[in-house]
GROMACS .gro file of N, CA and C in nm:
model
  510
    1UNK      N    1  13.483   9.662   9.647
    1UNK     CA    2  13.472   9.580   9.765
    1UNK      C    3  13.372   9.646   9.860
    2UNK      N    4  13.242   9.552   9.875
    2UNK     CA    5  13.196   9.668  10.033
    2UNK      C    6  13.239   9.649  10.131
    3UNK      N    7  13.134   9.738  10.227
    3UNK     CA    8  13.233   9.761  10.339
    3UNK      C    9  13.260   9.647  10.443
    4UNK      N   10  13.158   9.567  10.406
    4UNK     CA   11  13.171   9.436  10.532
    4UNK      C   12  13.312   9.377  10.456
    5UNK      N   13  13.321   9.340  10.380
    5UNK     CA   14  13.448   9.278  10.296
    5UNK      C   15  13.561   9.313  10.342
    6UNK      N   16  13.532   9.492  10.313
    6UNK     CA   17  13.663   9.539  10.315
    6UNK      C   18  13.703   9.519  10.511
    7UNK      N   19  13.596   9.543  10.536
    7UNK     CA   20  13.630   9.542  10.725
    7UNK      C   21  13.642   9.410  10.746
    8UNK      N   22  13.605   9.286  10.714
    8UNK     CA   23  13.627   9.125  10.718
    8UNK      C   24  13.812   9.135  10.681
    9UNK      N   25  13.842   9.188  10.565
    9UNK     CA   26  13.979   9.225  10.516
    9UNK      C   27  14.048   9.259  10.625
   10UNK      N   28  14.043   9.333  10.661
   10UNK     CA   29  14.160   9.443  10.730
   10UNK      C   30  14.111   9.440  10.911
   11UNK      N   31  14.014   9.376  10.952
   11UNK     CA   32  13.995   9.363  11.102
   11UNK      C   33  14.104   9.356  11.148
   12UNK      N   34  14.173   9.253  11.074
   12UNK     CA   35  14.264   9.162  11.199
   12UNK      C   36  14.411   9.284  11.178
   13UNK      N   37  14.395   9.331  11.041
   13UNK     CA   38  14.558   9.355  11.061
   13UNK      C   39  14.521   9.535  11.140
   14UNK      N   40  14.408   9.554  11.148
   14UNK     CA   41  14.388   9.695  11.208
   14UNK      C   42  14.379   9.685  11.374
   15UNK      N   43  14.364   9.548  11.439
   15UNK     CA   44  14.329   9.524  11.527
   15UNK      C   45  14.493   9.490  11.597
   16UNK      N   46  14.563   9.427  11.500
   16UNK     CA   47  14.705   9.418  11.517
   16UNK      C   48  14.806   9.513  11.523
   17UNK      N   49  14.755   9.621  11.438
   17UNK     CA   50  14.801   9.717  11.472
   17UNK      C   51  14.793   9.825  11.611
   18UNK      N   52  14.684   9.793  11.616
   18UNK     CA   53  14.634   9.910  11.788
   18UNK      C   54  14.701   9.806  11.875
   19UNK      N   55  14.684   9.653  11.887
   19UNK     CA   56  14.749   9.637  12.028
   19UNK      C   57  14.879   9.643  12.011
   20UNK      N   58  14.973   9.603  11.906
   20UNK     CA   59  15.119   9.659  11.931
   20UNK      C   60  15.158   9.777  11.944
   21UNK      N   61  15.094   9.875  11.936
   21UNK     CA   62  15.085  10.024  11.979
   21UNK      C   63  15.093  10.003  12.111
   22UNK      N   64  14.995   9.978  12.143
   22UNK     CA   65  14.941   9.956  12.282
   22UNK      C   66  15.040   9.910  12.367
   23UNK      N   67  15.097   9.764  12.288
   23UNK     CA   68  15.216   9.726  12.369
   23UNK      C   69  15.321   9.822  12.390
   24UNK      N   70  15.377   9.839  12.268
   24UNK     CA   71  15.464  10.022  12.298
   24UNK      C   72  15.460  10.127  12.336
   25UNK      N   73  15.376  10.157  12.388
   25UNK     CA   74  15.316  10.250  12.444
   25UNK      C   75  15.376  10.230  12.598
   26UNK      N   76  15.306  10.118  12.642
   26UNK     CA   77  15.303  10.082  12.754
   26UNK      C   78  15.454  10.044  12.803
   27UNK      N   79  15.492   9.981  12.743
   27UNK     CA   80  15.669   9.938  12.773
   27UNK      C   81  15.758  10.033  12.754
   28UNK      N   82  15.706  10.175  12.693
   28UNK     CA   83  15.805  10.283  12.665
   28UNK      C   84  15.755  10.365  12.807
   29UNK      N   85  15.638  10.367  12.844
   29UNK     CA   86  15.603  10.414  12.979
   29UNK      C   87  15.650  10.356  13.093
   30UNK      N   88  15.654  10.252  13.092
   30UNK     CA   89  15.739  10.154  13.216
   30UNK      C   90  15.883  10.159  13.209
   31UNK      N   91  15.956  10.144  13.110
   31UNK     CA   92  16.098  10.207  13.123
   31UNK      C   93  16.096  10.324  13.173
   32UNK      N   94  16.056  10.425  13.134
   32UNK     CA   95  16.069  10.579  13.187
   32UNK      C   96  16.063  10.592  13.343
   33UNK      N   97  15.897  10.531  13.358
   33UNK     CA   98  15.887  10.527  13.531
   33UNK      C   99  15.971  10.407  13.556
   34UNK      N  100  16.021  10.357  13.542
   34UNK     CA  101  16.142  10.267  13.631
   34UNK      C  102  16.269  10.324  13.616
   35UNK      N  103  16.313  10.387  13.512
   35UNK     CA  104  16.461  10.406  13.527
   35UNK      C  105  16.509  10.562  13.515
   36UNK      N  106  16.352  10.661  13.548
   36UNK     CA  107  16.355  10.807  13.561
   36UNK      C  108  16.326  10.807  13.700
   37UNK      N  109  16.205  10.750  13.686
   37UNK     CA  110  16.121  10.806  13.852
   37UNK      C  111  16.108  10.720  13.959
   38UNK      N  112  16.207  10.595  13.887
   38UNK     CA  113  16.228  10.465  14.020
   38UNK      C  114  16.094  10.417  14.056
   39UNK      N  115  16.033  10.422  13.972
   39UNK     CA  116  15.914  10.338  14.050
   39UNK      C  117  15.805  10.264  13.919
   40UNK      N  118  15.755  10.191  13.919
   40UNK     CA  119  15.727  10.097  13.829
   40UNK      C  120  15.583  10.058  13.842
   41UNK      N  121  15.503  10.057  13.797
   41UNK     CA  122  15.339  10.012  13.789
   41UNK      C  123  15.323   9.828  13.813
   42UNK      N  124  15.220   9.827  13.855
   42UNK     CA  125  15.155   9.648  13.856
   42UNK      C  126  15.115   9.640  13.734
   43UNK      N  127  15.037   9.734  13.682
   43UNK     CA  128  14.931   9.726  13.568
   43UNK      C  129  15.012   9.714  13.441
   44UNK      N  130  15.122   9.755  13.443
   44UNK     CA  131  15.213   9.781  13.299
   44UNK      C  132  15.226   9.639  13.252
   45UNK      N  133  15.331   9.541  13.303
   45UNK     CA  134  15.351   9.415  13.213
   45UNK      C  135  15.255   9.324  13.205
   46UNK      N  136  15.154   9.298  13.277
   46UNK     CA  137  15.048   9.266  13.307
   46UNK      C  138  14.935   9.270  13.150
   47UNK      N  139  14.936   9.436  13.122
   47UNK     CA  140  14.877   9.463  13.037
   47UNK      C  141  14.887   9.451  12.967
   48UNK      N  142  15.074   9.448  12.908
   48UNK     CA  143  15.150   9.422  12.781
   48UNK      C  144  15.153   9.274  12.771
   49UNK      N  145  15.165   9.198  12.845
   49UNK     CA  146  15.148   9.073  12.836
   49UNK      C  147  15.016   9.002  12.775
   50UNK      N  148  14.894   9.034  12.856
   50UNK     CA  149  14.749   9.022  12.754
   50UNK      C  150  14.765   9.048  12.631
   51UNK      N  151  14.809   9.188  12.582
   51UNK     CA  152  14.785   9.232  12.470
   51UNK      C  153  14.855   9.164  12.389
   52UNK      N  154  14.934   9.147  12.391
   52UNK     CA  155  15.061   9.053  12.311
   52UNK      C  156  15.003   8.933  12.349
   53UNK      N  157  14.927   8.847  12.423
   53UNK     CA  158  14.875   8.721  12.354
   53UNK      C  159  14.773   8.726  12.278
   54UNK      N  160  14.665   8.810  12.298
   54UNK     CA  161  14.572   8.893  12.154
   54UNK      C  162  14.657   8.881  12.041
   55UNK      N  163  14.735   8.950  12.062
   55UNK     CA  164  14.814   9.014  11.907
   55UNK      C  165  14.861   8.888  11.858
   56UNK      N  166  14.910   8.747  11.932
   56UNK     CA  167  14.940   8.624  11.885
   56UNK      C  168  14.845   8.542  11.800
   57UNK      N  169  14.742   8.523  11.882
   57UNK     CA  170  14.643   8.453  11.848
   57UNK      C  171  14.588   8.527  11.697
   58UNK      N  172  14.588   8.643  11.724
   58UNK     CA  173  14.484   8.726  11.591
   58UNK      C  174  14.671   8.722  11.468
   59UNK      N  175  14.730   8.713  11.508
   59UNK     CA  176  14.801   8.689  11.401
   59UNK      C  177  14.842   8.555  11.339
   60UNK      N  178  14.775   8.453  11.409
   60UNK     CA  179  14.764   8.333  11.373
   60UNK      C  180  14.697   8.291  11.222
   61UNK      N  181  14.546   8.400  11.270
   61UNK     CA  182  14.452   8.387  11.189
   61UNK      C  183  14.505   8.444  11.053
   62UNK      N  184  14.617   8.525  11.078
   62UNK     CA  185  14.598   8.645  10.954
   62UNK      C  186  14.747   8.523  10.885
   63UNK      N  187  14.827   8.430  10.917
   63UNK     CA  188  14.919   8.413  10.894
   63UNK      C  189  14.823   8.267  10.842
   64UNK      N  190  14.736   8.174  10.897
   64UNK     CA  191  14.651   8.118  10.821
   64UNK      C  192  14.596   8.177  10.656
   65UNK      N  193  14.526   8.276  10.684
   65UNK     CA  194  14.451   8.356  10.550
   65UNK      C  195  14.519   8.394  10.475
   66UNK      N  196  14.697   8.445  10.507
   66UNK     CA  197  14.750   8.445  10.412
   66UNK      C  198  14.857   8.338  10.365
   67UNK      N  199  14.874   8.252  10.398
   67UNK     CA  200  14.944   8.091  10.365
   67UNK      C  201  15.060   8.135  10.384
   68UNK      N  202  15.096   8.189  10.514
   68UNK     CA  203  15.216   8.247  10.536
   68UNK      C  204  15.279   8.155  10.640
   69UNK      N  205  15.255   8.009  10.670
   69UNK     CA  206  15.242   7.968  10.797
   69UNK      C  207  15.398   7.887  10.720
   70UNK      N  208  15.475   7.856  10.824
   70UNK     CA  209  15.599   7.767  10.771
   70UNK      C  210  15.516   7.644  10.714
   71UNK      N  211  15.565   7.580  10.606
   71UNK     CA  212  15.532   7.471  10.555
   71UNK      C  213  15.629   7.386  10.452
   72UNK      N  214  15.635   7.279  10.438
   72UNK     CA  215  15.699   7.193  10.362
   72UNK      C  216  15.597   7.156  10.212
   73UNK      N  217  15.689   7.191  10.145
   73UNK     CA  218  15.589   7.241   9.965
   73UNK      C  219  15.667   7.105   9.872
   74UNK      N  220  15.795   7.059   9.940
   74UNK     CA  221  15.837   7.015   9.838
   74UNK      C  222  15.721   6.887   9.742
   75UNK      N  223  15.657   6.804   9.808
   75UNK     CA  224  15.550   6.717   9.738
   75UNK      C  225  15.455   6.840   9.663
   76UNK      N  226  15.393   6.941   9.718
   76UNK     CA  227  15.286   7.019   9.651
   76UNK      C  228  15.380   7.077   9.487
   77UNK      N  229  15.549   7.119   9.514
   77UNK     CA  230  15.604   7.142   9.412
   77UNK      C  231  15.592   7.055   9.262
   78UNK      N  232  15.628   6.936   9.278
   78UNK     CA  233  15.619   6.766   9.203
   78UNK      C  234  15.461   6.750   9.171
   79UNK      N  235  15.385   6.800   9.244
   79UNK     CA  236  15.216   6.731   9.190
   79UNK      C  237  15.163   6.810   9.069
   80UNK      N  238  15.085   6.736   9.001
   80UNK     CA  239  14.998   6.811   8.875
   80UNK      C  240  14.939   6.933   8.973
   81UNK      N  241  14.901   7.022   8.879
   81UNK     CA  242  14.775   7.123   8.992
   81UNK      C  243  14.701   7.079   9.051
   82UNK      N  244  14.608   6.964   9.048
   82UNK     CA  245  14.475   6.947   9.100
   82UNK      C  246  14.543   6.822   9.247
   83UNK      N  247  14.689   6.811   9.176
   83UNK     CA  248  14.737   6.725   9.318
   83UNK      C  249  14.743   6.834   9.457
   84UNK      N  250  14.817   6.941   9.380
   84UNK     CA  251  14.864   7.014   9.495
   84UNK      C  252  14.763   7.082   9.530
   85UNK      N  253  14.620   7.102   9.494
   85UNK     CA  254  14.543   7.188   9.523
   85UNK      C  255  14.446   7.074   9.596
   86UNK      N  256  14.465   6.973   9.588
   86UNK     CA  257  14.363   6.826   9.674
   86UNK      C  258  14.489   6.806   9.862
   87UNK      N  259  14.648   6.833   9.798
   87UNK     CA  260  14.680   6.838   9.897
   87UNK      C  261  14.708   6.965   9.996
   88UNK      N  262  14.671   7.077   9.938
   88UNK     CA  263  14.618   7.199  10.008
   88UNK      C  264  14.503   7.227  10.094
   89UNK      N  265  14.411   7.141  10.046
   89UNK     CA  266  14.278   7.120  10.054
   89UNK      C  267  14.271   7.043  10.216
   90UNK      N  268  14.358   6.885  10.167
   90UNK     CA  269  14.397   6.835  10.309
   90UNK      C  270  14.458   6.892  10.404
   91UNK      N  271  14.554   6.984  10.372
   91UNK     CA  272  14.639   7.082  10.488
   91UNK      C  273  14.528   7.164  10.560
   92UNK      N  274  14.440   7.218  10.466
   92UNK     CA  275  14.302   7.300  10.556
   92UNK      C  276  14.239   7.240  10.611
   93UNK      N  277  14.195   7.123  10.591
   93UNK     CA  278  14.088   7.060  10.668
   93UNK      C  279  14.156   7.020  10.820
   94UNK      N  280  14.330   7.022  10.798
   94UNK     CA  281  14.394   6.956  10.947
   94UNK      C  282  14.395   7.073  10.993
   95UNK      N  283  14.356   7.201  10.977
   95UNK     CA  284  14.379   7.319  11.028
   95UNK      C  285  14.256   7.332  11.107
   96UNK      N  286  14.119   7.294  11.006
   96UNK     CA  287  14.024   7.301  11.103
   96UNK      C  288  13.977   7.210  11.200
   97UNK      N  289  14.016   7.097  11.177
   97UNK     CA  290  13.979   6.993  11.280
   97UNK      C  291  14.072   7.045  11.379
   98UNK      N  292  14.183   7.071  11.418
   98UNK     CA  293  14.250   7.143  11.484
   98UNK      C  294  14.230   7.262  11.556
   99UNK      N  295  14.142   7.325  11.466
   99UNK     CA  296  14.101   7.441  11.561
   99UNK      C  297  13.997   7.420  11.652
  100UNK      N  298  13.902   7.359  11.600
  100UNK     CA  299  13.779   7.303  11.624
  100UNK      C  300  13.832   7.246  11.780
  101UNK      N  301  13.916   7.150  11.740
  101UNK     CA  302  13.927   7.080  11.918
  101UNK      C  303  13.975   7.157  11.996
  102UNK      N  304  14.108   7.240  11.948
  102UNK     CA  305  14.159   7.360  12.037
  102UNK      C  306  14.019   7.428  12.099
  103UNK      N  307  13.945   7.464  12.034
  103UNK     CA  308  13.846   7.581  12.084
  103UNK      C  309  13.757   7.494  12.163
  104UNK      N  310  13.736   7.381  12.158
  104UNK     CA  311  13.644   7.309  12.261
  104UNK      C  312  13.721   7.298  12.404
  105UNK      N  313  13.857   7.284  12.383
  105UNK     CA  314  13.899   7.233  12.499
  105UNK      C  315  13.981   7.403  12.544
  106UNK      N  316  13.950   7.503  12.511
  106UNK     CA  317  14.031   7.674  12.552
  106UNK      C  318  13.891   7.698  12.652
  107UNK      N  319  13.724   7.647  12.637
  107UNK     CA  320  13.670   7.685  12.678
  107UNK      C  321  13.644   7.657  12.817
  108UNK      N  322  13.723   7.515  12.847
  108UNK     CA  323  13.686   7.448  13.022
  108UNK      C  324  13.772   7.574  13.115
  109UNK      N  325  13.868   7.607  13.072
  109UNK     CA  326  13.970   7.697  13.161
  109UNK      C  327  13.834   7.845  13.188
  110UNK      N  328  13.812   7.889  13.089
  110UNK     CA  329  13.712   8.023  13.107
  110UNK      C  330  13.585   7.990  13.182
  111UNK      N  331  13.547   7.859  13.173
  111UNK     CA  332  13.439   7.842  13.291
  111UNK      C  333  13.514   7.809  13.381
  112UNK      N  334  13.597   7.756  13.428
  112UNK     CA  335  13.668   7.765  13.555
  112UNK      C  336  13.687   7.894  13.611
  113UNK      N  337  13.773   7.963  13.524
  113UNK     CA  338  13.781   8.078  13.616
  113UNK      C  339  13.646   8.161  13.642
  114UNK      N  340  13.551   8.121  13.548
  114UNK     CA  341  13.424   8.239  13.557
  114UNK      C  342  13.353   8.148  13.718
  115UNK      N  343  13.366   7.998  13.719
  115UNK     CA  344  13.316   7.962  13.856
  115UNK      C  345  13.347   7.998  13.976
  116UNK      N  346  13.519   8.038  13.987
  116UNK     CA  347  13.569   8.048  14.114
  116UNK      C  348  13.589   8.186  14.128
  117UNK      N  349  13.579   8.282  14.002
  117UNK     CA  350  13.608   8.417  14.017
  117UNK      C  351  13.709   8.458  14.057
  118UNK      N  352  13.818   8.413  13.964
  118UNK     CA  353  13.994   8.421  13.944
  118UNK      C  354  13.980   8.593  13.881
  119UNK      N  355  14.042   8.645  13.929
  119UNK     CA  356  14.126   8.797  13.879
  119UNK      C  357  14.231   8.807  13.875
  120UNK      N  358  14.296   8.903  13.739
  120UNK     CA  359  14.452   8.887  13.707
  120UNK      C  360  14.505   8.950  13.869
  121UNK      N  361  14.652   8.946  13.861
  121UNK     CA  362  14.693   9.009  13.950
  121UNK      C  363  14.731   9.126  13.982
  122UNK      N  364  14.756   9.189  13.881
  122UNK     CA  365  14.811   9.322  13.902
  122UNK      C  366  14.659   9.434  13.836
  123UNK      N  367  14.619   9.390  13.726
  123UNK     CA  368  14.498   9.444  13.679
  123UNK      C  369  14.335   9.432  13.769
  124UNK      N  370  14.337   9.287  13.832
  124UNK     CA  371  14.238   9.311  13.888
  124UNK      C  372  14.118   9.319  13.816
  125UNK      N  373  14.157   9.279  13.708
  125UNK     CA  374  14.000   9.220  13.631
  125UNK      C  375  14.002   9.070  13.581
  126UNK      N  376  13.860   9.026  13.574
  126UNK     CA  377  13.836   8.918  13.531
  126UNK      C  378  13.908   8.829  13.400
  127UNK      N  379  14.010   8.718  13.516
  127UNK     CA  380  14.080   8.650  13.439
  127UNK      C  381  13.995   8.596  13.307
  128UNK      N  382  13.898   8.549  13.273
  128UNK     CA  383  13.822   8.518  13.185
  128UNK      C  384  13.864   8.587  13.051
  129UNK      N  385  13.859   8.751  13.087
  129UNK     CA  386  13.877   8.795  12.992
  129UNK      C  387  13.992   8.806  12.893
  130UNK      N  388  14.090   8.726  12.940
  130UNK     CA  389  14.257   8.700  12.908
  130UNK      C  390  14.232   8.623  12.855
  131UNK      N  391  14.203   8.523  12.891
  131UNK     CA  392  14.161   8.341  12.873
  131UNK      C  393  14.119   8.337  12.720
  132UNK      N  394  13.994   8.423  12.722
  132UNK     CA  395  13.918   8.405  12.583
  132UNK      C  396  13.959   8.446  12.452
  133UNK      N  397  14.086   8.493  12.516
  133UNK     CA  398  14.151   8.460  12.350
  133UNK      C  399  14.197   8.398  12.298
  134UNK      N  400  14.257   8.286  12.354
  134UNK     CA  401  14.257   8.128  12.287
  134UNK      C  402  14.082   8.095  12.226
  135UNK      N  403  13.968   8.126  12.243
  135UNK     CA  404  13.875   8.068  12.171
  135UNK      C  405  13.926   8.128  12.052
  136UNK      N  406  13.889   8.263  12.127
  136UNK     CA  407  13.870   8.407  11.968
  136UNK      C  408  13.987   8.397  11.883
  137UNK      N  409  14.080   8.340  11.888
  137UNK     CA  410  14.200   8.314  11.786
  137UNK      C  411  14.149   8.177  11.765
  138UNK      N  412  14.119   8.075  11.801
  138UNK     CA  413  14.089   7.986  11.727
  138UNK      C  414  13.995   7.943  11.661
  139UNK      N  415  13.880   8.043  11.691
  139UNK     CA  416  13.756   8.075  11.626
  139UNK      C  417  13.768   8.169  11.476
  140UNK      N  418  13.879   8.270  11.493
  140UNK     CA  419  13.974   8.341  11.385
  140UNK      C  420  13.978   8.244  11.261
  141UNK      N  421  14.110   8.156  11.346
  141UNK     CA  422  14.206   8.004  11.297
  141UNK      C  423  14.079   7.956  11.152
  142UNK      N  424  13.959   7.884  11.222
  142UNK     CA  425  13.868   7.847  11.167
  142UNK      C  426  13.784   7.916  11.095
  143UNK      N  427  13.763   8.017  11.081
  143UNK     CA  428  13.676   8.100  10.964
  143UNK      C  429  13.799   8.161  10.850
  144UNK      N  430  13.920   8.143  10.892
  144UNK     CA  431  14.034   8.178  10.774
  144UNK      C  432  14.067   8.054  10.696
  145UNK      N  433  14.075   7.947  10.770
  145UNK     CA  434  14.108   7.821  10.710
  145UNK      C  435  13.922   7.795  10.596
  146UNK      N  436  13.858   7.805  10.652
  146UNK     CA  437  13.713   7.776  10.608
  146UNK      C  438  13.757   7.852  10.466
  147UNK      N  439  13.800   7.960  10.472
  147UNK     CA  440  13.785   8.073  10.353
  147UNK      C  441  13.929   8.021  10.217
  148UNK      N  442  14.045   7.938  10.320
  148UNK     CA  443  14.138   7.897  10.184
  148UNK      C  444  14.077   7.781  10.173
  149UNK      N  445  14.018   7.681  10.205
  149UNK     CA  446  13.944   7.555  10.176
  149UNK      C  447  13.851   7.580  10.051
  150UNK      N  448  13.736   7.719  10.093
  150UNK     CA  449  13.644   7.774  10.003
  150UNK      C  450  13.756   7.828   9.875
  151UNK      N  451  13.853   7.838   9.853
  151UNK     CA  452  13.996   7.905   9.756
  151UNK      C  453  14.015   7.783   9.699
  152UNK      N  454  14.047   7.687   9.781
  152UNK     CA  455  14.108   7.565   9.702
  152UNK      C  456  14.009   7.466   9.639
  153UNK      N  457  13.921   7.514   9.702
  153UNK     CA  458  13.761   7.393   9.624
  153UNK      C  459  13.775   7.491   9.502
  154UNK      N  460  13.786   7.611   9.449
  154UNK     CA  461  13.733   7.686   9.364
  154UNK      C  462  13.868   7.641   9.288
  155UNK      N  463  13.955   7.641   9.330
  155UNK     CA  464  14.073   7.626   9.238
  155UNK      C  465  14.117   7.499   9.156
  156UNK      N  466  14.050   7.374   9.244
  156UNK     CA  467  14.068   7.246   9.196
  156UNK      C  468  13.987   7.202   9.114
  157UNK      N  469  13.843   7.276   9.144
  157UNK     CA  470  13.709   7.268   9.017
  157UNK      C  471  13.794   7.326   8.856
  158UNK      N  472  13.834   7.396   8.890
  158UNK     CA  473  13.902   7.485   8.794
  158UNK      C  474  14.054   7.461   8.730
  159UNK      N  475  14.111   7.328   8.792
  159UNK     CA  476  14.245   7.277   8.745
  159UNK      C  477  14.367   7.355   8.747
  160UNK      N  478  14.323   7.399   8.870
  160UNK     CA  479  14.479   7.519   8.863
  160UNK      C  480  14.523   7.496   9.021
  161UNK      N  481  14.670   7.536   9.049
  161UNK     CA  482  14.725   7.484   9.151
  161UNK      C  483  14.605   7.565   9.276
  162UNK      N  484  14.696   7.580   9.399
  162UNK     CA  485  14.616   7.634   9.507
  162UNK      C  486  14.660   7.770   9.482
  163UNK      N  487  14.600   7.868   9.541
  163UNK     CA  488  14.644   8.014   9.533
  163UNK      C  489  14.752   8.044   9.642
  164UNK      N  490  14.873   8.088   9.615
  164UNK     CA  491  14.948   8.107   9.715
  164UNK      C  492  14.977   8.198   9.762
  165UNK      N  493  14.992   8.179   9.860
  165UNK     CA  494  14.992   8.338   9.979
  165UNK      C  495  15.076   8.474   9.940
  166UNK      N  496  15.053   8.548  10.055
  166UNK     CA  497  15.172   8.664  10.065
  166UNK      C  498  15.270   8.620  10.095
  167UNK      N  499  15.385   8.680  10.012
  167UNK     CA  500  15.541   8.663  10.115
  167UNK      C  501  15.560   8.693  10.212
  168UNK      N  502  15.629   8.649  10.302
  168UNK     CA  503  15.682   8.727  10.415
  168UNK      C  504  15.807   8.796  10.391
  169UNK      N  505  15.903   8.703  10.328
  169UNK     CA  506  16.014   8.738  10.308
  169UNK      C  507  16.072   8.696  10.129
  170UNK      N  508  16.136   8.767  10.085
  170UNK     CA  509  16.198   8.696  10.017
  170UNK      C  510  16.367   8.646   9.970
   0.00000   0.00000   0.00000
């Protein structure tokens, strides 16, 4: 695998990993100063809160790429292969038309705030920069869905069901 591959691979779940750190980090620091030293930061939930909608959005993408998303299989179960891999095919394409509009309409809020020059409240930086992760997860959304679409065209040329994901559970 090279390295763009392997880093295309593993961005999201390496990127998922540092901000839930991050989140723990931070919430194990805010307990301490609140219920050692009585006193409590602005910046703490504030921060944990951003990060953890990052960590949502980018796990969207990764729960897309790996067909880990809740879904109803029982028709894809009953179809020949090339059924269930034509109706896999349709499940991606509602993923991207979906993202597609999400991300057109995540972007009016970030020019708003970039017009009036909104800042979080406790951080004091540019709300914008919170905001834009509804694109960047749905910009995610759409280059993961693009990539099982590119899976299921290859799979239906080829008469075999769709490729199915990681477990989550079993």
């Amino acid at each position: 695998m090279t390295g763009f591959a392997n880093l295309w691979r593993n961005a999201e779940r390496l990127a998922m990993l540092w901000l839930y750190a991050f989140i723990v980090l931070v919430i194990v620091i805010e307990v301490i100063r609140r219920f050692v030293f009585d006193f409590s930061s602005i910046w703490g939930e504030e921060a944990a809160r951003f990060a953890f909608i990052y960590l949502v959005w980018i796990g969207a993408a990764v729960g897309v790429r790996n067909r880990s998303h809740i879904r109803f299989t029982i028709l894809a179960d009953i179809l020949p292969p090339r059924g269930a891999t034509l109706l896999s095919m349709i499940g991606s394409l509602a993923i991207i038309g979906f993202a597609a509009f999400a991300f057109y309409w995540s972007l009016e809020p970030i020019a708003t705030s970039l017009r009036f020059g909104s800042v979080s409240e406790g951080l004091r930086l540019p709300r914008a920069w919170f905001l834009v992760a509804v694109p960047i997860g749905f910009t995610l959304v759409l280059l993961r869905a693009l990539g099982v679409l590119w899976a299921d065209m290859r799979a239906f040329r080829a008469n075999q069901p769709p490729p199915s994901g990681e477990k989550l559970f079993d």
